[in-house]
Amino acid sequence: MEVLKIATAGSVDDGKSTLIGRLLYDTKSLTDDKVEAIRKSSEQRGYDYLDFSFATDGLVAEREQGITIDVAHIYFSTLKKSYIIADTPGHVEYTRNMVTGASTSQVAIILIDARKGVIEQTYRHFFINNLLRVKDIIVAVNKMDLVDYSEEVFNDIKSDFEALNAVSTYAEQQLTYIPVSALKGDNIVEKTDAMPWYDGDTILGHLEQLEVSDVQDGGQTRFAVQNVIRPKTEEYHDFRGFAGKIKGGKLKVGDKITVLPSLTQSKVKEIYFFDKTYQEAAAGSSVVITLEDEINITRGDMLVKSDELPKIEKQIEATVCWMDNKQLQPGAKYLIQHNTNKVLSKIDGVKHVISTQYGSHQDANNKLALNEIGSVSIKLSKPIFYDSYQDNKANGSFILIDPQTNATAGVGFID
Amino acid sequence: METVTEETQTKATISNTSVLEINALESEAIYIFREVVAQFENPVLLFSGGKDSITLVRLAQKAFFPAKIPFPLMHIDTGHNFPETIAFRDKLVKELGVELIVRNVQDSINEGKVVEETGKYASRNMLQTTTLLDAIEEFKFDACIGGARRDEEKARAKERIFSVRDDFGQWDEKNQRPELFDLLNGEIELGQNVRVFPISNWTELDVWSYIEKERIEIPSIYFAHQRNIFVRDGLIWSADDEVVFRAEDELVEEKTVRFRTVGDMSCTAAVLSTADTIEKVVSEIRDSKISERGARIDDKRSEAAMEKRKQQGYF
């Protein structure tokens, strides 16, 4: 079955948990014992309604404080699709969690409280989903029941949001506006009679008709070698296969390929998936490939089609989201993990910090603090083979690992 | 049901269709297995004999074919396993030609490292942690691959695919590394280890559907069979095996049941079911009104039972 990955972000007050709870409840994805557990927890805290955040906030600290701290993954399915929701907190101090959730999602649901309209947090959600090039955005205007299901309120919010969209750097991004009440269940799974002026889909209806595509699909074919498979058995005495996941496009037997960094050329001889061979495999497939010629290839090398070479450089410019308590500073050394490659790197400079607040743009600063996003120059100890994030998500993104603590300190999107 | 034979494991055949069909979850799991082998020196697959770890074994086979699975399997044996599970385990290991390591909770008890629980709800489930941590230290494993899934339980929903544990096996749930795209950071210090969960994003139904599609053999207790049982707190317990404590007033009756999860006998309850084929099991799961872990008494101890166990090193 197709799997559609969705990111949600928000705080307790805007009804995010209620919306997710509604999706689960109305698609009958919550089993009786789970509903019972939620009922019990809600009663213990003196609520007269079901508080679905008890289903999503999985840590003791989250339930105590009534906030989402870390990404939770929630699963439900319909007859058509399987859905995975990456549920993340929405405050500025959790920007890194939002970025994490958005990195694996095709769809983002941005929640707006109809009474409050577009606020700073809305802008931040939109900015991050725009930066990460999340393909489909659902702007869910929630709590419509508290504004008398007013078409005017909905339209005002819609035009305010359209104004935000003016900063968009991703023209193909699809925006869909849906007026909902998560509490009453209006336009989540069931269509409501309360807003006859709205003739669009419900949230689930919209999700059901979206075409699923691999988040990392798109762009030219990139095959980063994970392992070299050498069975050394009788049947496969001379077998040398290269294991990896195809990212972008597809590979066919007979395709002319170039191996990076050696720039040696060969042709695809066989495509294995387990105990069968195929003529063709598309992006998203984890396969084993053999080549016509004997070439020295190791982990970290990349196979590409000979007429689709990526850039090969020792210096990159990238937008970086910082995730570590220790600030990012010029001169600092980090390990760059880019595809299956790990390369030592040095920060050349932080050109500016990009504000995630609406209205202000950039601050000149030579540092990036936790949860800040900025434009960074990085020098590498050896070349990497990359594309811009815009052209190829998988080959245009990397993480920075602090060699002292091994922490994943930041994520970068190559310009 | 088909068995994985020596033949299908070692000889590749040309597929009937020329274009490979993608199963996103399977592809993701295979990718994760390959990252483990590339990034760690001494990985191990934690094998319980349950359906999730059997699924992991099939995915590991797929990840490295035509080479053999390049790491051993390890079973932390509570001594309270269903006999069918053990027989199944030994047969599978023989067919695959992989190394099996078994470490026994009974030994940890004998050595005085843990104390056996007593009473009505006694279980060796918690005691496994000590045996597991000792085994990790003994063999110097730096990555332990497990079949946990995020949909099982709400603390597990917060778990990473590469989950770093300290020298004491502890999970620091508030300080987890962000995981972006499919970039898995396997850098660790000496003494730390990583728990790896390749089927994190699978649901119970995904696992069962995969077992059906791949015709993977699983222990017979997953299918409906006649068994002597007794009922306590609304849960059905096996009365055929001595390890499950039964009070004198708890009456034994024969019913048609199956097990939905297979763990330690003392904490795994059966469900009434007539599903005696994989197809029937899949449709039963699809329509189920009770979650998988609803029949696991170990999760019912408190709302945060799983989070607490994980902090102590449980997988």
XYZ file of C-alpha atoms in Angstrom:
730
model
C 0.000 0.000 0.000
C 1.110 3.570 -0.649
C 2.552 5.442 2.313
C 1.929 9.180 2.592
C 4.079 11.072 5.092
C 2.614 14.158 6.749
C 4.145 16.712 9.125
C 2.113 18.641 11.654
C 3.402 21.368 13.896
C 1.759 23.364 16.601
C 1.227 23.958 20.288
C -1.457 22.614 22.570
C -3.747 25.602 22.244
C -4.236 25.579 18.515
C -5.936 22.196 18.516
C -3.258 20.111 16.855
C -3.763 17.096 19.091
C -7.518 17.371 18.689
C -7.119 17.417 14.922
C -4.879 14.346 14.913
C -7.191 12.661 17.393
C -10.135 13.391 15.092
C -8.331 11.910 12.103
C -7.608 8.754 14.093
C -11.021 8.542 15.732
C -13.111 9.221 12.625
C -11.075 6.808 10.491
C -11.661 4.215 13.272
C -7.916 3.872 13.739
C -8.058 4.003 17.527
C -8.752 0.627 19.059
C -11.165 0.324 21.981
C -8.408 -0.146 24.561
C -6.634 3.013 23.364
C -9.827 5.084 23.491
C -10.423 3.671 26.975
C -6.902 4.684 28.065
C -7.442 8.224 26.718
C -10.810 8.426 28.470
C -9.216 7.334 31.742
C -6.344 9.836 31.496
C -8.705 12.646 30.536
C -11.004 11.888 33.481
C -8.084 11.732 35.901
C -7.181 15.254 34.908
C -10.760 16.395 35.296
C -11.601 16.993 31.646
C -15.118 16.383 30.345
C -13.857 15.674 26.814
C -11.352 13.237 25.334
C -7.907 14.822 25.323
C -6.161 13.133 22.411
C -2.794 14.619 23.319
C -2.519 11.682 25.740
C -2.301 9.471 22.684
C 0.371 11.537 20.953
C 2.503 12.965 23.762
C 4.357 9.764 24.607
C 6.809 10.970 27.270
C 6.103 11.524 30.947
C 7.611 15.031 30.746
C 5.283 15.924 27.877
C 2.163 14.752 29.673
C 3.204 16.533 32.878
C 3.761 19.846 31.132
C 1.012 19.450 28.541
C 3.379 20.203 25.674
C 4.853 18.302 22.771
C 8.642 18.272 23.119
C 9.839 15.781 20.577
C 8.720 14.379 17.254
C 6.134 11.592 17.635
C 5.116 9.302 14.826
C 1.471 8.426 14.435
C 0.076 5.829 12.080
C -3.314 5.306 10.533
C -4.655 3.905 7.331
C -7.659 3.911 5.057
C -8.497 1.394 2.368
C -6.533 3.568 -0.060
C -3.375 4.653 1.766
C -1.224 4.281 4.847
C -0.467 7.531 6.616
C 2.444 8.469 8.853
C 2.157 11.736 10.762
C 5.331 13.291 12.154
C 3.854 15.384 14.948
C 6.171 18.165 16.116
C 6.025 21.065 18.563
C 5.511 24.524 17.130
C 7.364 27.046 19.292
C 10.487 28.845 18.123
C 12.654 26.852 20.543
C 11.602 23.698 18.707
C 12.459 24.893 15.200
C 14.869 21.979 14.816
C 12.078 19.480 15.529
C 9.900 21.134 12.904
C 12.731 20.903 10.395
C 13.197 17.240 11.284
C 9.507 16.468 10.747
C 9.406 18.378 7.472
C 12.502 16.604 6.109
C 10.693 13.318 5.597
C 7.225 14.588 4.731
C 5.427 15.158 1.468
C 2.567 17.058 3.096
C 2.495 19.608 5.907
C -0.624 20.627 7.801
C -0.343 24.190 9.082
C -2.975 24.944 11.702
C -4.396 28.410 12.190
C -6.760 29.348 15.015
C -9.649 31.148 13.232
C -9.941 33.594 16.141
C -6.264 34.580 15.996
C -5.573 34.424 12.276
C -2.055 34.401 10.847
C 0.461 34.806 13.676
C 4.227 34.578 13.985
C 4.132 30.823 14.459
C 2.159 30.432 11.224
C 4.869 32.262 9.380
C 7.592 30.073 10.892
C 5.773 26.866 9.906
C 5.294 28.131 6.412
C 8.872 29.370 6.096
C 10.324 26.023 7.176
C 8.054 23.997 4.907
C 8.945 26.337 2.084
C 12.685 26.130 2.773
C 12.524 22.324 2.912
C 10.372 22.263 -0.209
C 7.516 20.241 1.250
C 5.322 19.681 -1.775
C 1.790 20.012 -0.447
C 0.689 22.420 2.253
C -2.732 22.173 3.857
C -3.668 25.374 5.641
C -6.298 24.190 8.118
C -8.228 27.108 9.570
C -9.403 25.545 12.835
C -12.008 26.462 15.467
C -14.428 27.713 12.783
C -17.230 26.860 15.240
C -15.979 29.694 17.485
C -16.306 32.305 14.706
C -19.824 31.246 13.656
C -18.445 29.393 10.660
C -17.876 32.757 9.000
C -16.841 32.708 5.362
C -15.456 36.213 5.750
C -13.097 35.213 8.562
C -11.883 32.277 6.477
C -11.325 34.455 3.388
C -9.449 37.114 5.381
C -7.093 34.468 6.785
C -6.660 33.021 3.327
C -5.604 36.361 1.857
C -3.252 37.044 4.805
C -1.634 33.695 4.145
C -1.372 34.407 0.445
C 0.625 37.501 1.409
C 3.126 35.246 3.224
C 3.366 33.169 0.115
C 4.927 36.167 -1.631
C 8.269 35.225 -0.016
C 8.016 31.689 -1.403
C 11.058 30.337 -3.192
C 9.197 27.236 -4.300
C 6.673 28.081 -6.998
C 5.440 24.498 -7.452
C 4.319 24.230 -3.826
C 0.592 23.418 -3.642
C -1.421 25.343 -1.070
C -4.880 24.119 -0.063
C -7.093 26.015 2.384
C -9.657 24.082 4.413
C -11.989 25.531 7.099
C -12.381 23.017 9.934
C -13.447 22.422 13.496
C -11.355 19.611 14.926
C -13.438 19.558 18.103
C -16.747 19.139 16.252
C -15.256 17.040 13.477
C -16.193 19.494 10.713
C -14.324 18.871 7.443
C -11.723 16.587 9.024
C -13.032 13.237 7.825
C -16.724 14.066 7.471
C -18.037 16.944 5.406
C -20.032 19.433 7.443
C -23.371 21.159 6.824
C -22.236 24.113 8.914
C -20.283 25.732 6.060
C -22.370 25.424 2.890
C -20.231 28.170 1.328
C -17.209 25.830 1.252
C -17.252 23.316 -1.584
C -13.737 21.882 -1.298
C -12.490 18.603 0.168
C -12.221 17.583 3.798
C -8.681 17.134 5.121
C -8.840 13.359 4.705
C -10.561 13.731 1.340
C -7.720 15.924 0.151
C -5.049 13.532 1.499
C -6.768 10.561 -0.140
C -6.582 12.081 -3.609
C -2.946 13.267 -3.388
C -0.532 11.347 -5.540
C 2.192 9.770 -3.400
C 5.767 10.401 -4.451
C 9.022 9.572 -2.700
C 10.047 12.711 -0.819
C 13.548 12.303 -2.220
C 12.363 11.501 -5.720
C 12.816 14.092 -8.411
C 15.910 15.250 -10.167
C 18.569 13.189 -11.829
C 19.486 9.638 -10.902
C 21.894 9.337 -7.978
C 23.077 6.011 -6.584
C 25.242 6.374 -3.479
C 27.007 3.100 -2.686
C 26.225 1.845 0.823
C 28.097 -1.468 0.761
C 30.011 -3.695 -1.595
C 28.432 -7.158 -1.721
C 30.989 -9.947 -2.118
C 29.457 -13.326 -1.230
C 32.583 -15.427 -1.869
C 30.417 -18.514 -2.311
C 30.776 -21.108 -5.046
C 27.881 -19.829 -7.153
C 28.929 -16.218 -6.750
C 32.664 -16.586 -6.657
C 33.463 -13.424 -8.614
C 30.333 -11.487 -7.730
C 30.874 -7.844 -6.838
C 27.631 -5.961 -6.397
C 27.017 -2.460 -5.134
C 24.212 -1.999 -2.642
C 22.350 1.300 -2.429
C 19.073 3.116 -2.840
C 18.214 4.771 -6.146
C 17.443 8.447 -5.607
C 15.865 10.335 -8.476
C 14.892 8.956 -11.877
C 15.534 5.286 -12.612
C 18.280 2.854 -13.607
C 18.118 0.366 -16.467
C 20.332 -2.487 -17.513
C 22.708 -1.107 -20.168
C 22.666 2.470 -18.830
C 26.008 4.230 -19.282
C 27.212 5.270 -15.862
C 30.074 7.251 -14.379
C 31.581 6.381 -11.024
C 32.471 9.274 -8.726
C 34.995 10.396 -7.662
C 37.147 8.285 -10.017
C 35.158 9.390 -13.116
C 35.538 5.852 -14.520
C 32.817 4.803 -16.913
C 30.927 1.541 -17.272
C 27.479 0.129 -17.945
C 24.847 -1.355 -15.654
C 25.071 -5.140 -16.102
C 22.439 -6.445 -13.683
C 19.944 -5.054 -11.188
C 19.318 -7.392 -8.255
C 16.561 -7.206 -5.728
C 16.942 -10.166 -3.374
C 16.954 -13.348 -5.429
C 15.645 -11.863 -8.675
C 17.094 -9.672 -11.392
C 15.212 -6.871 -13.132
C 15.655 -4.770 -16.276
C 14.694 -1.543 -14.569
C 14.303 -0.047 -11.100
C 13.017 3.384 -10.099
C 13.848 5.935 -7.410
C 13.133 4.611 -3.943
C 14.322 1.071 -4.662
C 17.033 -0.476 -2.477
C 18.851 -2.664 -4.973
C 22.214 -4.273 -5.742
C 23.865 -3.301 -9.017
C 26.636 -5.025 -10.938
C 28.691 -3.348 -13.657
C 30.123 -4.541 -16.955
C 33.661 -3.616 -15.939
C 35.769 -4.339 -12.886
C 36.142 -0.987 -11.192
C 37.377 -0.233 -7.723
C 34.322 1.117 -5.883
C 33.834 1.580 -2.139
C 31.217 2.996 0.203
C 30.760 6.696 -0.333
C 31.282 6.479 -4.081
C 28.377 7.418 -6.312
C 27.084 6.034 -9.593
C 25.385 8.527 -11.910
C 24.327 8.469 -15.536
C 27.225 9.641 -17.674
C 25.271 12.553 -19.150
C 23.983 13.721 -15.748
C 27.064 14.596 -13.716
C 26.556 16.447 -10.414
C 28.854 19.192 -9.154
C 32.134 18.043 -7.642
C 33.583 20.634 -5.262
C 35.552 21.170 -2.061
C 33.704 24.345 -1.142
C 29.930 24.646 -0.651
C 27.419 27.321 0.246
C 24.372 26.137 2.157
C 21.419 27.191 4.263
C 21.976 25.563 7.645
C 19.512 24.968 10.482
C 21.463 24.735 13.729
C 20.457 22.043 16.224
C 23.155 22.117 18.870
C 23.602 24.075 22.104
C 27.169 24.871 21.121
C 27.029 27.713 18.570
C 28.224 27.323 15.018
C 31.284 29.528 14.502
C 33.802 30.133 11.737
C 36.853 27.912 12.016
C 34.969 25.095 13.764
C 35.419 21.582 12.388
C 32.558 19.206 11.757
C 32.040 15.905 9.997
C 29.725 16.309 7.027
C 27.512 13.322 6.335
C 26.302 13.675 2.765
C 24.576 10.596 1.349
C 26.923 7.729 2.264
C 29.954 9.982 2.423
C 31.580 11.355 5.579
C 34.012 14.219 5.084
C 35.780 16.457 7.565
C 34.865 20.090 7.042
C 35.662 23.533 8.358
C 33.206 26.400 8.687
C 34.456 29.275 6.545
C 31.890 31.792 7.622
C 28.309 32.484 8.613
C 27.146 35.111 6.149
C 23.830 35.950 7.746
C 21.082 34.635 9.975
C 17.709 34.290 8.283
C 14.877 35.414 10.474
C 11.945 33.055 10.830
C 9.831 36.000 11.970
C 7.609 37.670 9.471
C 8.627 41.141 8.378
C 12.311 41.060 9.303
C 14.826 39.554 6.956
C 18.423 38.959 7.799
C 20.907 39.863 10.491
C 24.584 40.020 9.812
C 26.128 37.729 12.372
C 29.072 35.437 12.388
C 27.434 32.758 14.517
C 24.431 30.457 14.484
C 22.751 29.604 17.770
C 20.433 26.664 18.515
C 17.305 26.757 16.307
C 18.685 29.538 14.085
C 18.795 29.240 10.324
C 21.568 30.908 8.356
C 23.632 31.076 5.238
C 26.971 29.308 5.713
C 30.169 28.704 3.686
C 31.890 25.391 4.292
C 35.296 24.137 3.193
C 35.720 20.354 2.778
C 38.807 18.183 3.196
C 37.909 16.308 0.013
C 35.340 16.915 -2.718
C 31.725 15.783 -2.497
C 29.456 15.160 -5.479
C 26.324 17.173 -4.951
C 23.358 18.933 -6.475
C 21.567 21.967 -5.157
C 18.776 21.053 -2.724
C 16.391 22.607 -5.194
C 17.411 20.163 -7.931
C 17.782 17.021 -5.857
C 16.737 16.820 -2.204
C 18.717 13.684 -1.392
C 21.923 14.868 -3.014
C 21.571 18.459 -1.872
C 21.228 17.910 1.877
C 23.669 16.931 4.611
C 24.058 16.789 8.371
C 26.915 18.229 10.426
C 28.246 15.969 13.175
C 30.275 17.389 16.055
C 33.396 15.179 16.131
C 33.794 15.722 19.883
C 30.290 14.837 21.042
C 29.068 12.898 17.958
C 25.873 14.964 18.148
C 23.954 15.755 14.984
C 24.614 19.475 15.302
C 22.945 20.828 12.184
C 21.362 20.176 8.834
C 22.247 21.898 5.581
C 20.561 22.529 2.254
C 23.054 23.271 -0.492
C 22.440 26.427 -2.532
C 3.398 -22.692 3.480
C 6.668 -22.329 1.630
C 9.937 -22.664 3.430
C 13.022 -20.690 2.580
C 15.170 -23.367 1.049
C 18.856 -23.435 0.365
C 17.974 -23.215 -3.333
C 16.127 -19.870 -3.222
C 18.742 -18.345 -0.982
C 21.745 -18.875 -3.145
C 20.596 -18.748 -6.766
C 19.103 -15.662 -8.327
C 16.458 -15.983 -11.019
C 15.267 -13.554 -13.655
C 12.074 -11.883 -12.558
C 8.881 -12.391 -14.564
C 8.316 -8.673 -14.645
C 11.123 -6.509 -15.939
C 10.417 -3.469 -13.727
C 10.956 -3.750 -9.982
C 7.874 -2.859 -7.955
C 8.686 -0.646 -4.964
C 7.505 -1.309 -1.453
C 8.530 1.898 0.339
C 8.650 0.378 3.839
C 10.648 -2.633 2.694
C 13.078 -0.421 0.780
C 13.553 1.808 3.821
C 14.246 -1.187 6.096
C 16.789 -2.649 3.674
C 18.516 0.739 3.462
C 18.734 0.836 7.287
C 20.241 -2.673 7.486
C 22.921 -1.655 5.005
C 23.741 1.497 6.975
C 24.190 -0.621 10.112
C 26.679 -2.929 8.432
C 28.572 0.018 6.934
C 28.681 2.182 10.055
C 29.250 -0.367 12.825
C 31.939 -2.954 13.452
C 30.036 -5.493 15.469
C 26.264 -5.534 14.981
C 23.827 -8.204 16.150
C 20.168 -8.899 15.426
C 18.057 -9.398 18.546
C 15.881 -12.378 17.747
C 12.939 -13.347 19.925
C 11.210 -15.808 17.628
C 8.280 -13.425 17.296
C 6.825 -12.240 14.002
C 8.636 -8.896 14.042
C 12.087 -10.391 14.442
C 11.272 -13.065 11.846
C 10.346 -10.251 9.465
C 13.672 -8.569 10.269
C 15.514 -11.742 9.303
C 13.804 -11.798 5.910
C 14.658 -8.124 5.339
C 18.295 -8.763 6.325
C 18.430 -11.605 3.810
C 17.138 -9.261 1.136
C 19.567 -6.488 2.053
C 22.704 -8.564 1.494
C 21.758 -11.229 -1.049
C 23.591 -13.040 -2.589
C 25.844 -12.759 0.470
C 24.735 -14.315 3.748
C 23.411 -12.173 6.588
C 26.666 -10.581 7.827
C 25.901 -10.583 11.571
C 24.807 -13.125 14.197
C 21.352 -13.433 15.737
C 21.069 -13.252 19.517
C 18.222 -14.602 21.594
C 17.816 -13.455 25.174
C 16.033 -16.536 26.427
C 13.789 -15.962 29.428
C 13.396 -19.719 29.809
C 9.680 -19.082 29.599
C 9.344 -19.243 25.850
C 6.689 -21.191 24.064
C 8.337 -24.481 22.993
C 7.067 -23.887 19.424
C 9.096 -20.654 19.269
C 12.354 -22.334 20.238
C 11.890 -25.162 17.740
C 11.123 -22.603 15.059
C 14.183 -20.528 15.953
C 16.574 -23.466 15.688
C 15.164 -24.535 12.339
C 15.414 -21.030 10.865
C 18.999 -20.513 11.986
C 20.001 -23.858 10.470
C 18.396 -22.970 7.143
C 20.065 -19.570 6.991
C 23.463 -20.786 8.102
C 23.897 -17.855 10.481
C 25.366 -17.890 13.954
C 22.930 -17.951 16.893
C 23.956 -16.668 20.301
C 21.710 -17.567 23.235
C 22.010 -15.953 26.643
C 19.747 -17.130 29.437
C 17.885 -15.113 32.023
C 18.105 -18.229 34.221
C 21.902 -17.766 34.335
C 21.483 -14.159 35.471
C 19.148 -15.440 38.217
C 21.600 -18.181 39.240
C 24.441 -15.679 39.401
C 22.340 -13.535 41.707
C 22.284 -10.556 39.336
C 18.504 -10.451 39.217
C 15.800 -11.776 41.488
C 12.879 -13.757 40.170
C 9.531 -12.028 40.611
C 6.913 -13.921 42.560
C 3.135 -13.916 42.797
C 0.256 -13.713 40.431
C 1.806 -11.302 37.940
C 5.385 -12.591 38.066
C 7.176 -12.230 34.757
C 10.719 -12.515 33.508
C 10.168 -9.779 30.966
C 11.885 -7.101 33.077
C 14.749 -9.406 33.992
C 15.737 -9.725 30.332
C 17.300 -6.270 30.413
C 20.165 -7.324 32.701
C 20.936 -10.394 30.608
C 20.825 -8.314 27.429
C 23.151 -5.614 28.766
C 25.612 -8.254 30.013
C 25.607 -9.930 26.607
C 26.208 -6.619 24.825
C 29.237 -6.069 27.053
C 30.467 -9.654 26.703
C 30.451 -9.565 22.888
C 31.214 -5.827 22.582
C 28.247 -5.289 20.265
C 28.060 -1.718 19.027
C 24.694 -2.026 17.274
C 21.713 -4.161 18.315
C 19.016 -4.459 15.674
C 15.517 -4.929 17.055
C 11.991 -5.349 15.742
C 10.320 -2.596 17.777
C 7.772 -0.488 15.938
C 6.610 3.047 16.690
C 2.946 2.144 16.418
C 3.195 -0.358 19.282
C 3.270 2.036 22.169
C 3.409 5.796 22.739
C 6.933 5.932 24.193
C 8.123 3.886 21.238
C 6.499 6.484 18.941
C 9.263 8.836 20.118
C 12.064 6.423 19.331
C 14.721 7.081 16.699
C 15.827 4.599 14.028
C 19.402 4.805 15.383
C 18.854 5.144 19.132
C 22.002 5.820 21.154
C 22.379 4.113 24.555
C 25.050 4.954 27.115
C 27.397 2.577 28.976
C 24.501 1.575 31.224
C 22.185 0.879 28.306
C 20.045 3.875 29.202
C 17.778 5.706 26.789
C 17.998 9.477 27.220
C 14.599 10.315 25.791
C 14.946 14.062 26.224
C 18.244 14.313 24.415
C 17.806 12.319 21.229
C 19.645 13.089 18.022
C 17.464 14.572 15.319
C 17.082 12.255 12.328
C 16.771 14.148 9.057
C 15.902 12.713 5.671
C 17.454 9.252 5.653
C 20.797 10.418 7.052
C 21.551 8.115 9.990
C 24.305 9.255 12.341
C 26.039 6.168 13.722
C 28.954 7.956 15.404
C 29.368 6.745 18.991
C 31.962 6.647 21.721
C 33.546 3.503 23.044
C 31.152 1.818 25.462
C 28.047 3.310 23.914
C 25.878 1.257 21.639
C 23.059 1.941 19.250
C 19.708 0.205 19.107
C 18.523 0.072 15.530
C 14.899 -0.299 14.506
C 14.558 -0.979 10.766
C 10.787 -1.511 10.894
C 10.095 1.596 13.011
C 7.570 2.873 10.471
C 5.683 -0.396 9.992
C 2.341 -1.015 11.647
C 1.180 -4.374 12.955
C -0.944 -4.742 9.826
C 2.055 -3.920 7.596
C 4.010 -6.751 9.232
C 1.205 -9.269 8.833
C 0.537 -8.232 5.242
C 4.233 -8.619 4.475
C 4.317 -12.090 6.042
C 1.326 -12.992 3.871
C 2.797 -11.555 0.667
C 6.240 -13.080 1.205
C 4.846 -16.388 2.485
C 7.171 -16.188 5.480
C 6.926 -19.116 7.843
C 6.030 -18.234 11.450
C 5.564 -20.307 14.633
C 2.299 -22.251 14.830
C 1.074 -20.496 17.979
C 0.223 -17.419 15.873
C -2.569 -19.480 14.289
C -5.788 -20.658 15.916
C -5.420 -23.873 17.891
C -7.045 -25.735 20.810
C -5.488 -24.877 24.149
C -6.241 -25.233 27.826
C -6.652 -21.733 29.168
C -7.872 -19.749 32.143
C -9.186 -16.207 32.297
C -7.813 -13.524 34.615
C -8.611 -9.790 34.515
C -10.292 -10.323 31.161
C -7.127 -11.773 29.602
C -6.688 -15.360 28.411
C -3.682 -17.259 29.761
C -2.219 -20.581 28.730
C -2.793 -23.326 31.287
C -0.703 -25.845 29.375
C 2.570 -24.497 30.614
C 3.701 -24.417 34.212
C 5.426 -21.074 34.107
C 2.202 -19.087 34.105
C 1.033 -18.739 37.695
C -2.515 -19.972 38.173
C -4.456 -19.703 41.419
C -6.541 -22.692 42.482
C -9.808 -20.894 41.892
C -8.892 -19.970 38.329
C -10.691 -22.561 36.239
C -9.167 -24.232 33.241
C -11.189 -24.653 30.054
C -10.377 -25.610 26.485
C -10.808 -22.923 23.829
C -9.759 -22.125 20.280
C -7.194 -19.362 20.605
C -4.139 -17.858 18.996
C -1.374 -15.520 20.115
C -1.123 -12.092 18.593
C 2.271 -11.292 20.063
C 4.740 -13.864 21.228
C 6.955 -12.874 24.092
C 7.647 -14.403 27.439
C 4.782 -16.815 28.248
C 4.222 -15.178 31.606
C 3.295 -11.819 30.083
C 1.702 -12.807 26.780
C -2.018 -13.462 26.734
C -3.912 -15.286 23.987
C -6.950 -14.081 22.068
C -10.038 -16.051 21.096
C -9.722 -16.648 17.383
C -10.514 -19.078 14.614
C -7.956 -17.571 12.226
C -5.969 -20.622 11.198
C -4.399 -19.273 7.999
C -2.299 -16.207 7.316
C -5.089 -14.720 5.175
C -7.549 -15.042 8.062
C -5.036 -13.554 10.502
C -4.523 -10.512 8.246
C -8.245 -9.854 7.985
C -8.694 -10.385 11.729
C -5.985 -7.782 12.455
C -7.528 -5.387 9.949
C -10.862 -5.496 11.792
C -9.463 -5.672 15.298
C -10.915 -3.402 17.967
C -8.119 -4.027 20.446
C -4.494 -2.977 20.009
C -1.676 -5.461 19.783
C -0.193 -4.647 23.164
C -3.622 -4.852 24.778
C -2.699 -8.478 25.468
C 0.661 -7.618 27.007
C 0.488 -7.390 30.765
C 3.954 -5.765 30.902
C 2.537 -2.537 29.449
C -0.383 -2.461 31.857
C 1.772 -1.869 34.918
C 1.534 1.912 34.485
C 0.963 4.579 31.859
C 4.706 5.093 31.518
C 5.695 1.412 31.795
C 7.467 1.287 28.450
C 9.297 4.582 28.891
C 10.628 3.415 32.274
C 11.773 0.061 30.909
C 13.548 1.748 28.013
C 15.371 4.131 30.330
C 16.766 1.063 32.073
C 18.032 -0.510 28.880
C 15.097 -2.600 27.684
C 15.116 -2.811 23.902
